[in-house]
mmCIF file of C-alpha atoms in Angstrom:
data_model
loop_
_atom_site.group_PDB
_atom_site.id
_atom_site.type_symbol
_atom_site.label_atom_id
_atom_site.label_comp_id
_atom_site.label_asym_id
_atom_site.label_seq_id
_atom_site.Cartn_x
_atom_site.Cartn_y
_atom_site.Cartn_z
ATOM 1 C CA MET Z 27 -42.262 -15.059 -18.317
ATOM 2 C CA SER Z 28 -44.348 -15.347 -15.130
ATOM 3 C CA GLU Z 29 -46.247 -12.378 -13.735
ATOM 4 C CA SER Z 30 -43.985 -12.253 -10.691
ATOM 5 C CA GLY Z 31 -40.895 -12.033 -12.879
ATOM 6 C CA ALA Z 32 -39.223 -14.801 -10.860
ATOM 7 C CA ASP Z 33 -38.101 -16.544 -14.036
ATOM 8 C CA ASP Z 34 -36.857 -13.360 -15.691
ATOM 9 C CA PRO Z 35 -33.079 -13.692 -16.147
ATOM 10 C CA ALA Z 36 -32.799 -9.915 -15.857
ATOM 11 C CA THR Z 37 -34.202 -9.661 -12.311
ATOM 12 C CA PRO Z 38 -32.053 -7.675 -9.823
ATOM 13 C CA SER Z 39 -31.089 -10.803 -7.863
ATOM 14 C CA THR Z 40 -29.914 -12.546 -11.030
ATOM 15 C CA ARG Z 41 -27.928 -9.507 -12.095
ATOM 16 C CA ARG Z 42 -26.273 -9.333 -8.675
ATOM 17 C CA VAL Z 43 -25.268 -12.984 -8.864
ATOM 18 C CA ALA Z 44 -23.892 -12.499 -12.381
ATOM 19 C CA ALA Z 45 -21.955 -9.389 -11.298
ATOM 20 C CA ALA Z 46 -20.509 -11.212 -8.283
ATOM 21 C CA ALA Z 47 -19.450 -14.125 -10.502
ATOM 22 C CA LEU Z 48 -17.813 -11.742 -12.978
ATOM 23 C CA ARG Z 49 -15.950 -9.951 -10.193
ATOM 24 C CA SER Z 50 -14.788 -13.291 -8.802
ATOM 25 C CA VAL Z 51 -13.411 -14.205 -12.209
ATOM 26 C CA GLY Z 52 -11.686 -10.821 -12.234
ATOM 27 C CA LEU Z 53 -10.022 -11.681 -8.931
ATOM 28 C CA LEU Z 54 -8.719 -14.919 -10.400
ATOM 29 C CA VAL Z 55 -7.405 -13.042 -13.450
ATOM 30 C CA GLY Z 56 -5.724 -10.531 -11.141
ATOM 31 C CA LEU Z 57 -4.167 -13.337 -9.125
ATOM 32 C CA GLY Z 58 -2.819 -14.850 -12.336
ATOM 33 C CA ALA Z 59 -1.398 -11.478 -13.381
ATOM 34 C CA LEU Z 60 0.257 -11.103 -9.976
ATOM 35 C CA ILE Z 61 1.914 -14.523 -10.323
ATOM 36 C CA VAL Z 62 3.200 -13.618 -13.803
ATOM 37 C CA VAL Z 63 4.589 -10.278 -12.607
ATOM 38 C CA ALA Z 64 6.228 -11.955 -9.610
ATOM 39 C CA LEU Z 65 7.903 -14.521 -11.863
ATOM 40 C CA LEU Z 66 9.148 -11.735 -14.126
ATOM 41 C CA SER Z 67 10.570 -9.975 -11.065
ATOM 42 C CA VAL Z 68 12.488 -13.127 -10.140
ATOM 43 C CA TRP Z 69 13.732 -13.602 -13.702
ATOM 44 C CA VAL Z 70 14.553 -10.044 -14.833
ATOM 45 C CA GLY Z 71 17.335 -8.050 -13.228
ATOM 46 C CA THR Z 72 20.574 -6.185 -13.763
ATOM 47 C CA ARG Z 73 22.346 -9.557 -13.936
ATOM 48 C CA ASP Z 74 21.302 -11.429 -17.085
ATOM 49 C CA ILE Z 75 20.122 -14.951 -16.202
ATOM 50 C CA SER Z 76 18.328 -17.067 -18.787
ATOM 51 C CA PHE Z 77 14.744 -18.122 -18.147
ATOM 52 C CA THR Z 78 15.628 -21.840 -18.135
ATOM 53 C CA SER Z 79 18.388 -21.286 -15.561
ATOM 54 C CA THR Z 80 16.074 -19.137 -13.453
ATOM 55 C CA TRP Z 81 13.327 -21.753 -13.508
ATOM 56 C CA SER Z 82 15.767 -24.527 -12.682
ATOM 57 C CA VAL Z 83 17.466 -22.905 -9.670
ATOM 58 C CA LEU Z 84 14.147 -21.521 -8.473
ATOM 59 C CA TRP Z 85 13.058 -25.033 -7.496
ATOM 60 C CA GLN Z 86 16.471 -26.681 -7.096
ATOM 61 C CA PRO Z 87 19.115 -24.298 -5.704
ATOM 62 C CA ASP Z 88 22.537 -25.589 -6.639
ATOM 63 C CA GLY Z 89 24.747 -23.041 -4.900
ATOM 64 C CA SER Z 90 25.705 -21.313 -8.146
ATOM 65 C CA ASN Z 91 25.906 -17.550 -8.546
ATOM 66 C CA ALA Z 92 22.544 -17.610 -10.311
ATOM 67 C CA ALA Z 93 20.970 -19.513 -7.401
ATOM 68 C CA VAL Z 94 22.377 -17.047 -4.879
ATOM 69 C CA ILE Z 95 21.056 -14.070 -6.852
ATOM 70 C CA ILE Z 96 17.618 -15.636 -7.224
ATOM 71 C CA HIS Z 97 17.155 -16.845 -3.649
ATOM 72 C CA GLU Z 98 19.047 -14.223 -1.666
ATOM 73 C CA TYR Z 99 18.153 -11.096 -3.610
ATOM 74 C CA ARG Z 100 15.323 -11.387 -6.114
ATOM 75 C CA ILE Z 101 12.874 -13.610 -4.194
ATOM 76 C CA PRO Z 102 13.052 -11.514 -0.977
ATOM 77 C CA ARG Z 103 12.724 -8.373 -3.091
ATOM 78 C CA THR Z 104 9.652 -9.746 -4.849
ATOM 79 C CA LEU Z 105 8.031 -10.886 -1.608
ATOM 80 C CA LEU Z 106 8.726 -7.479 -0.093
ATOM 81 C CA GLY Z 107 7.098 -5.829 -3.115
ATOM 82 C CA LEU Z 108 4.080 -8.069 -2.582
ATOM 83 C CA MET Z 109 3.672 -7.069 1.063
ATOM 84 C CA VAL Z 110 4.477 -3.398 0.586
ATOM 85 C CA GLY Z 111 2.099 -3.122 -2.366
ATOM 86 C CA LEU Z 112 -0.635 -4.924 -0.464
ATOM 87 C CA GLY Z 113 -0.163 -2.626 2.518
ATOM 88 C CA LEU Z 114 -0.175 0.584 0.475
ATOM 89 C CA GLY Z 115 -3.111 -0.380 -1.750
ATOM 90 C CA LEU Z 116 -5.313 -1.628 1.075
ATOM 91 C CA SER Z 117 -4.502 1.274 3.379
ATOM 92 C CA GLY Z 118 -5.227 3.734 0.555
ATOM 93 C CA ALA Z 119 -8.640 2.207 -0.129
ATOM 94 C CA LEU Z 120 -9.381 2.177 3.597
ATOM 95 C CA MET Z 121 -8.261 5.785 4.014
ATOM 96 C CA GLN Z 122 -10.471 7.015 1.170
ATOM 97 C CA ALA Z 123 -13.451 5.104 2.548
ATOM 98 C CA LEU Z 124 -12.967 6.384 6.109
ATOM 99 C CA THR Z 125 -12.599 10.035 5.110
ATOM 100 C CA ARG Z 126 -14.991 9.847 2.120
ATOM 101 C CA ASN Z 127 -12.318 11.793 0.274
ATOM 102 C CA PRO Z 128 -11.248 10.529 -3.196
ATOM 103 C CA LEU Z 129 -7.924 12.368 -2.904
ATOM 104 C CA ALA Z 130 -6.945 10.785 0.399
ATOM 105 C CA ASP Z 131 -3.883 8.557 0.513
ATOM 106 C CA PRO Z 132 -2.285 6.544 3.331
ATOM 107 C CA GLY Z 133 -0.071 9.467 4.285
ATOM 108 C CA LEU Z 134 -3.059 11.636 5.171
ATOM 109 C CA LEU Z 135 -2.934 10.561 8.832
ATOM 110 C CA GLY Z 136 0.726 11.521 9.031
ATOM 111 C CA VAL Z 137 1.832 7.905 8.756
ATOM 112 C CA SER Z 138 4.444 8.436 6.041
ATOM 113 C CA LEU Z 139 5.965 11.528 7.659
ATOM 114 C CA GLY Z 140 5.876 9.809 11.042
ATOM 115 C CA ALA Z 141 7.879 6.927 9.606
ATOM 116 C CA SER Z 142 10.299 9.369 7.993
ATOM 117 C CA THR Z 143 10.755 11.159 11.321
ATOM 118 C CA GLY Z 144 11.535 7.869 13.020
ATOM 119 C CA VAL Z 145 14.245 7.198 10.440
ATOM 120 C CA VAL Z 146 15.629 10.734 10.795
ATOM 121 C CA VAL Z 147 15.907 10.310 14.564
ATOM 122 C CA ALA Z 148 17.533 6.881 14.146
ATOM 123 C CA ILE Z 149 20.130 8.192 11.688
ATOM 124 C CA ALA Z 150 20.883 11.610 13.167
ATOM 125 C CA PHE Z 151 20.819 10.871 16.890
ATOM 126 C CA LEU Z 152 21.321 7.116 17.291
ATOM 127 C CA GLY Z 153 23.669 6.281 14.443
ATOM 128 C CA VAL Z 154 21.493 3.540 12.937
ATOM 129 C CA GLY Z 155 22.655 2.687 9.423
ATOM 130 C CA THR Z 156 20.942 -0.516 8.284
ATOM 131 C CA ALA Z 157 17.596 -1.208 6.643
ATOM 132 C CA LEU Z 158 16.627 -3.598 9.443
ATOM 133 C CA GLY Z 159 17.406 -0.924 12.008
ATOM 134 C CA TYR Z 160 15.333 1.659 10.141
ATOM 135 C CA VAL Z 161 12.258 -0.579 10.146
ATOM 136 C CA TRP Z 162 11.611 -0.464 13.871
ATOM 137 C CA PHE Z 163 12.168 3.276 14.219
ATOM 138 C CA ALA Z 164 10.069 4.005 11.149
ATOM 139 C CA PHE Z 165 7.195 1.894 12.425
ATOM 140 C CA VAL Z 166 7.309 3.489 15.889
ATOM 141 C CA GLY Z 167 7.330 6.935 14.296
ATOM 142 C CA ALA Z 168 4.333 6.036 12.112
ATOM 143 C CA ALA Z 169 2.433 4.702 15.135
ATOM 144 C CA ILE Z 170 3.091 7.781 17.252
ATOM 145 C CA ALA Z 171 2.100 10.132 14.427
ATOM 146 C CA SER Z 172 -1.141 8.211 13.855
ATOM 147 C CA VAL Z 173 -2.067 8.356 17.541
ATOM 148 C CA VAL Z 174 -1.345 12.086 17.713
ATOM 149 C CA VAL Z 175 -3.472 12.756 14.635
ATOM 150 C CA PHE Z 176 -6.374 10.762 16.026
ATOM 151 C CA LEU Z 177 -6.172 12.526 19.404
ATOM 152 C CA LEU Z 178 -6.066 15.930 17.719
ATOM 153 C CA GLY Z 179 -8.992 14.915 15.518
ATOM 154 C CA SER Z 180 -11.051 14.199 18.633
ATOM 155 C CA SER Z 181 -12.375 17.093 20.677
ATOM 156 C CA GLY Z 182 -13.197 16.122 24.241
ATOM 157 C CA ARG Z 183 -15.771 13.370 24.097
ATOM 158 C CA THR Z 184 -16.544 14.078 20.459
ATOM 159 C CA LEU Z 185 -15.394 11.325 18.157
ATOM 160 C CA ALA Z 186 -12.994 12.083 15.348
ATOM 161 C CA THR Z 187 -14.745 12.998 12.102
ATOM 162 C CA PRO Z 188 -13.273 12.722 8.586
ATOM 163 C CA ASP Z 189 -12.810 16.501 8.327
ATOM 164 C CA ARG Z 190 -11.042 16.725 11.670
ATOM 165 C CA LEU Z 191 -8.774 13.824 10.834
ATOM 166 C CA VAL Z 192 -7.764 15.468 7.559
ATOM 167 C CA VAL Z 193 -6.981 18.797 9.250
ATOM 168 C CA ALA Z 194 -5.120 17.115 12.114
ATOM 169 C CA GLY Z 195 -3.139 15.000 9.639
ATOM 170 C CA ALA Z 196 -2.158 18.086 7.646
ATOM 171 C CA ALA Z 197 -1.026 19.881 10.816
ATOM 172 C CA VAL Z 198 1.058 16.971 12.089
ATOM 173 C CA THR Z 199 2.561 16.427 8.634
ATOM 174 C CA ALA Z 200 3.637 20.079 8.448
ATOM 175 C CA VAL Z 201 5.281 19.937 11.879
ATOM 176 C CA LEU Z 202 7.107 16.679 11.149
ATOM 177 C CA TYR Z 203 8.266 17.937 7.760
ATOM 178 C CA ALA Z 204 9.711 21.069 9.383
ATOM 179 C CA PHE Z 205 11.489 18.977 12.027
ATOM 180 C CA ASN Z 206 12.944 16.592 9.450
ATOM 181 C CA SER Z 207 14.121 19.453 7.248
ATOM 182 C CA ALA Z 208 15.805 21.203 10.168
ATOM 183 C CA VAL Z 209 17.668 18.073 11.245
ATOM 184 C CA MET Z 210 18.776 17.283 7.691
ATOM 185 C CA LEU Z 211 20.046 20.812 7.091
ATOM 186 C CA LEU Z 212 22.069 20.774 10.308
ATOM 187 C CA ASP Z 213 23.489 17.270 9.788
ATOM 188 C CA PRO Z 214 24.770 16.633 6.234
ATOM 189 C CA ARG Z 215 25.858 13.092 7.179
ATOM 190 C CA ALA Z 216 22.338 12.210 8.251
ATOM 191 C CA PHE Z 217 20.944 13.744 5.083
ATOM 192 C CA ASP Z 218 23.306 11.662 2.955
ATOM 193 C CA HIS Z 219 21.972 8.459 4.564
ATOM 194 C CA PHE Z 220 18.341 9.570 4.680
ATOM 195 C CA ARG Z 221 18.105 10.480 1.004
ATOM 196 C CA PHE Z 222 18.652 6.867 -0.036
ATOM 197 C CA TRP Z 223 15.797 5.688 2.201
ATOM 198 C CA THR Z 224 13.322 8.431 1.368
ATOM 199 C CA VAL Z 225 13.348 7.762 -2.405
ATOM 200 C CA GLY Z 226 11.509 4.469 -1.810
ATOM 201 C CA ALA Z 227 13.188 1.203 -2.800
ATOM 202 C CA LEU Z 228 12.823 -2.565 -2.546
ATOM 203 C CA ALA Z 229 16.513 -3.280 -3.141
ATOM 204 C CA GLY Z 230 18.860 -4.055 -0.281
ATOM 205 C CA ARG Z 231 16.241 -5.711 1.950
ATOM 206 C CA ASN Z 232 16.457 -9.322 3.025
ATOM 207 C CA TYR Z 233 14.257 -11.847 4.768
ATOM 208 C CA ASP Z 234 14.821 -10.214 8.171
ATOM 209 C CA VAL Z 235 12.838 -7.159 7.046
ATOM 210 C CA LEU Z 236 10.056 -9.399 5.719
ATOM 211 C CA TYR Z 237 9.768 -11.217 9.027
ATOM 212 C CA VAL Z 238 9.494 -7.896 10.884
ATOM 213 C CA ILE Z 239 6.622 -6.438 8.851
ATOM 214 C CA LEU Z 240 4.695 -9.650 8.131
ATOM 215 C CA PRO Z 241 2.691 -9.814 11.400
ATOM 216 C CA PHE Z 242 1.751 -6.127 11.197
ATOM 217 C CA VAL Z 243 0.572 -6.458 7.599
ATOM 218 C CA ALA Z 244 -1.374 -9.640 8.433
ATOM 219 C CA VAL Z 245 -3.227 -8.008 11.339
ATOM 220 C CA GLY Z 246 -3.927 -4.902 9.259
ATOM 221 C CA VAL Z 247 -5.386 -7.001 6.426
ATOM 222 C CA VAL Z 248 -7.707 -8.873 8.819
ATOM 223 C CA ILE Z 249 -8.983 -5.639 10.382
ATOM 224 C CA ALA Z 250 -9.471 -3.914 7.024
ATOM 225 C CA LEU Z 251 -11.427 -6.779 5.464
ATOM 226 C CA ALA Z 252 -13.583 -7.137 8.590
ATOM 227 C CA LEU Z 253 -14.550 -3.446 8.319
ATOM 228 C CA ALA Z 254 -15.750 -3.654 4.695
ATOM 229 C CA PRO Z 255 -19.518 -4.026 5.482
ATOM 230 C CA SER Z 256 -19.365 -1.137 7.958
ATOM 231 C CA LEU Z 257 -17.569 1.048 5.413
ATOM 232 C CA ASN Z 258 -20.371 0.423 2.915
ATOM 233 C CA ALA Z 259 -22.886 1.669 5.480
ATOM 234 C CA LEU Z 260 -20.787 4.731 6.371
ATOM 235 C CA ALA Z 261 -20.585 5.689 2.684
ATOM 236 C CA MET Z 262 -24.171 6.933 3.061
ATOM 237 C CA GLY Z 263 -23.248 9.163 5.998
ATOM 238 C CA ASP Z 264 -22.753 8.759 9.728
ATOM 239 C CA GLN Z 265 -26.448 9.038 10.579
ATOM 240 C CA MET Z 266 -27.464 6.417 8.064
ATOM 241 C CA GLY Z 267 -24.611 4.224 9.252
ATOM 242 C CA ARG Z 268 -25.835 4.411 12.827
ATOM 243 C CA ALA Z 269 -29.379 3.646 11.670
ATOM 244 C CA LEU Z 270 -28.010 0.498 10.016
ATOM 245 C CA GLY Z 271 -26.384 -0.561 13.271
ATOM 246 C CA VAL Z 272 -22.790 0.515 12.625
ATOM 247 C CA ASP Z 273 -20.694 1.726 15.547
ATOM 248 C CA VAL Z 274 -19.187 4.758 13.812
ATOM 249 C CA GLY Z 275 -16.570 5.507 16.456
ATOM 250 C CA ARG Z 276 -15.382 1.907 16.686
ATOM 251 C CA THR Z 277 -15.190 1.652 12.887
ATOM 252 C CA ARG Z 278 -13.063 4.790 12.603
ATOM 253 C CA VAL Z 279 -10.730 3.743 15.418
ATOM 254 C CA LEU Z 280 -10.198 0.276 13.961
ATOM 255 C CA GLY Z 281 -9.806 1.771 10.486
ATOM 256 C CA ALA Z 282 -7.131 4.162 11.726
ATOM 257 C CA VAL Z 283 -5.338 1.258 13.426
ATOM 258 C CA ALA Z 284 -5.438 -0.761 10.196
ATOM 259 C CA VAL Z 285 -4.079 2.169 8.162
ATOM 260 C CA MET Z 286 -1.304 2.668 10.704
ATOM 261 C CA LEU Z 287 -0.352 -1.018 10.620
ATOM 262 C CA LEU Z 288 -0.485 -1.381 6.836
ATOM 263 C CA CYS Z 289 1.015 1.906 5.724
ATOM 264 C CA GLY Z 290 3.420 2.041 8.662
ATOM 265 C CA ALA Z 291 4.826 -1.403 7.916
ATOM 266 C CA ALA Z 292 5.057 -0.706 4.162
ATOM 267 C CA THR Z 293 6.761 2.656 4.635
ATOM 268 C CA ALA Z 294 9.100 1.297 7.289
ATOM 269 C CA ALA Z 295 10.253 -1.501 5.000
ATOM 270 C CA ALA Z 296 10.618 0.313 1.678
ATOM 271 C CA GLY Z 297 10.505 4.023 2.416
ATOM 272 C CA PRO Z 298 7.774 6.445 1.321
ATOM 273 C CA ILE Z 299 6.407 5.296 -2.059
ATOM 274 C CA GLY Z 300 3.909 7.667 -3.598
ATOM 275 C CA PHE Z 301 0.847 7.295 -5.825
ATOM 276 C CA VAL Z 302 0.217 3.595 -5.126
ATOM 277 C CA GLY Z 303 -2.166 4.209 -2.230
ATOM 278 C CA LEU Z 304 -3.840 7.068 -4.109
ATOM 279 C CA VAL Z 305 -4.270 5.547 -7.573
ATOM 280 C CA VAL Z 306 -4.983 1.878 -6.862
ATOM 281 C CA PRO Z 307 -8.352 2.362 -5.050
ATOM 282 C CA HIS Z 308 -9.600 4.429 -7.988
ATOM 283 C CA MET Z 309 -8.541 1.693 -10.394
ATOM 284 C CA ALA Z 310 -10.392 -0.850 -8.253
ATOM 285 C CA ARG Z 311 -13.572 1.266 -8.123
ATOM 286 C CA PHE Z 312 -13.355 1.801 -11.874
ATOM 287 C CA VAL Z 313 -13.522 -1.981 -12.326
ATOM 288 C CA VAL Z 314 -15.950 -3.112 -9.589
ATOM 289 C CA GLY Z 315 -17.879 -0.030 -8.484
ATOM 290 C CA PRO Z 316 -18.241 1.433 -4.975
ATOM 291 C CA ASP Z 317 -18.801 -1.762 -2.960
ATOM 292 C CA GLN Z 318 -15.961 -1.671 -0.417
ATOM 293 C CA ARG Z 319 -15.814 -5.458 -0.119
ATOM 294 C CA TRP Z 320 -14.735 -5.704 -3.738
ATOM 295 C CA VAL Z 321 -12.700 -2.487 -3.715
ATOM 296 C CA LEU Z 322 -10.559 -3.745 -0.841
ATOM 297 C CA ALA Z 323 -10.127 -7.175 -2.434
ATOM 298 C CA TYR Z 324 -9.113 -5.756 -5.827
ATOM 299 C CA SER Z 325 -6.800 -3.191 -4.210
ATOM 300 C CA MET Z 326 -4.948 -6.061 -2.541
ATOM 301 C CA LEU Z 327 -4.138 -7.465 -6.002
ATOM 302 C CA ILE Z 328 -3.724 -4.355 -8.155
ATOM 303 C CA ALA Z 329 -1.265 -2.621 -5.820
ATOM 304 C CA PRO Z 330 1.320 -5.454 -5.691
ATOM 305 C CA ILE Z 331 1.032 -5.880 -9.462
ATOM 306 C CA LEU Z 332 1.733 -2.174 -9.939
ATOM 307 C CA LEU Z 333 4.571 -2.047 -7.425
ATOM 308 C CA ILE Z 334 6.380 -5.237 -8.469
ATOM 309 C CA GLY Z 335 5.913 -4.324 -12.125
ATOM 310 C CA ALA Z 336 7.348 -0.847 -11.502
ATOM 311 C CA ASP Z 337 10.321 -2.324 -9.649
ATOM 312 C CA THR Z 338 10.997 -4.743 -12.500
ATOM 313 C CA LEU Z 339 10.687 -1.947 -15.050
ATOM 314 C CA GLY Z 340 13.156 0.136 -13.060
ATOM 315 C CA ARG Z 341 15.718 -2.639 -13.349
ATOM 316 C CA VAL Z 342 15.203 -2.831 -17.123
ATOM 317 C CA ILE Z 343 15.329 0.852 -18.007
ATOM 318 C CA GLY Z 344 18.180 1.590 -15.605
ATOM 319 C CA ALA Z 345 20.476 -1.284 -16.632
ATOM 320 C CA PRO Z 346 23.286 -1.831 -15.803
ATOM 321 C CA GLY Z 347 22.109 0.047 -12.717
ATOM 322 C CA GLU Z 348 18.475 0.520 -11.747
ATOM 323 C CA VAL Z 349 15.852 3.204 -11.160
ATOM 324 C CA GLN Z 350 14.347 3.056 -7.669
ATOM 325 C CA VAL Z 351 10.739 1.922 -7.498
ATOM 326 C CA GLY Z 352 9.581 5.132 -5.805
ATOM 327 C CA ILE Z 353 10.621 7.100 -8.884
ATOM 328 C CA VAL Z 354 9.030 4.650 -11.326
ATOM 329 C CA THR Z 355 5.691 4.596 -9.479
ATOM 330 C CA ALA Z 356 5.579 8.392 -9.607
ATOM 331 C CA PHE Z 357 6.037 8.353 -13.389
ATOM 332 C CA ILE Z 358 3.470 5.564 -13.814
ATOM 333 C CA GLY Z 359 0.991 6.692 -11.162
ATOM 334 C CA ALA Z 360 0.645 10.312 -12.218
ATOM 335 C CA PRO Z 361 -0.522 9.589 -15.812
ATOM 336 C CA LEU Z 362 -2.815 6.797 -14.562
ATOM 337 C CA PHE Z 363 -4.436 9.129 -12.062
ATOM 338 C CA ILE Z 364 -4.881 11.854 -14.669
ATOM 339 C CA ALA Z 365 -6.451 9.344 -17.058
ATOM 340 C CA LEU Z 366 -8.870 8.138 -14.379
ATOM 341 C CA CYS Z 367 -9.796 11.735 -13.570
ATOM 342 C CA ARG Z 368 -10.546 12.420 -17.234
ATOM 343 C CA ARG Z 369 -12.620 9.264 -17.710
ATOM 344 C CA ARG Z 370 -14.842 9.752 -14.694
ATOM 345 C CA LYS Z 371 -15.493 12.522 -12.215
ATOM 346 C CA LEU Z 372 -14.030 11.800 -8.784
ATOM 347 C CA ALA Z 373 -17.080 12.429 -6.655
ATOM 348 C CA MET Z 374 -16.966 12.438 -2.893
ATOM 349 C CA LEU Z 375 -17.131 8.934 -1.483
#
């Protein structure tokens, strides 16, 4: 070994390269797992279709009942699970990084309750009764709630801080929850429709819903990934972030916009689905550490795997009916989160 240590295979630069290579391999493994889970989602359902028939009509639709089920129901449902999971996982990781709060989830900015309020208004006052109709109202409600939270979190010319955003989000969430409860209690018909949306489900959505949320999810993903280096700097505090050249205010504004786009689109399409945005970032950090570039990338894979897998499991355990994915994720997510808490202390980010 030379005196400079340049040829030492254990030098920090060599270790960083090896770690990056290992994490890249992990991404490829995760992508493979996502493909397998997606194929299982297309194959497994309440209607029993053999694997050979599924594989055949997947590539060559022949107009049979099996082909209709695969192409009109299961493929859109799987693609929706992919986008909703991606939106929830990425927005959860972004939310925890922005607030430096390990218990933050995408609903912390009032996004989920804002979407729910939009659906309540659509059902109770406008008579909307379709999933495609809910999407637009839910997304508008999520956007308005996010803007209100950010404005409340800012005081005059003072930029919104993580603590103020959390308090403002809690206040807006409480107000929206009270409004929704009042409307539901006074309008049993609206409650009967709303309860099917609020449980969180991927069933009953078609390609029209996918086309609506796709551009919002795409823009949110681009913004979130572009913010990863700035989030790493902000993890050391606002002052250190500014010293490293990060525009703290711009980063928080763009981060809030990305959370609104990702979580708003996901919630609008599938309803409020819990635990995915909270648990997945912790799973990603458990695997790759605190580097936000890797945390965001892994969250984009782990969340769809979890969500599509939970949806498929709900079809299996609930046959001949099915258990909605929002219920399954709660049963899966809670034990996972408890296990992560027991294995490592959730320090402030």
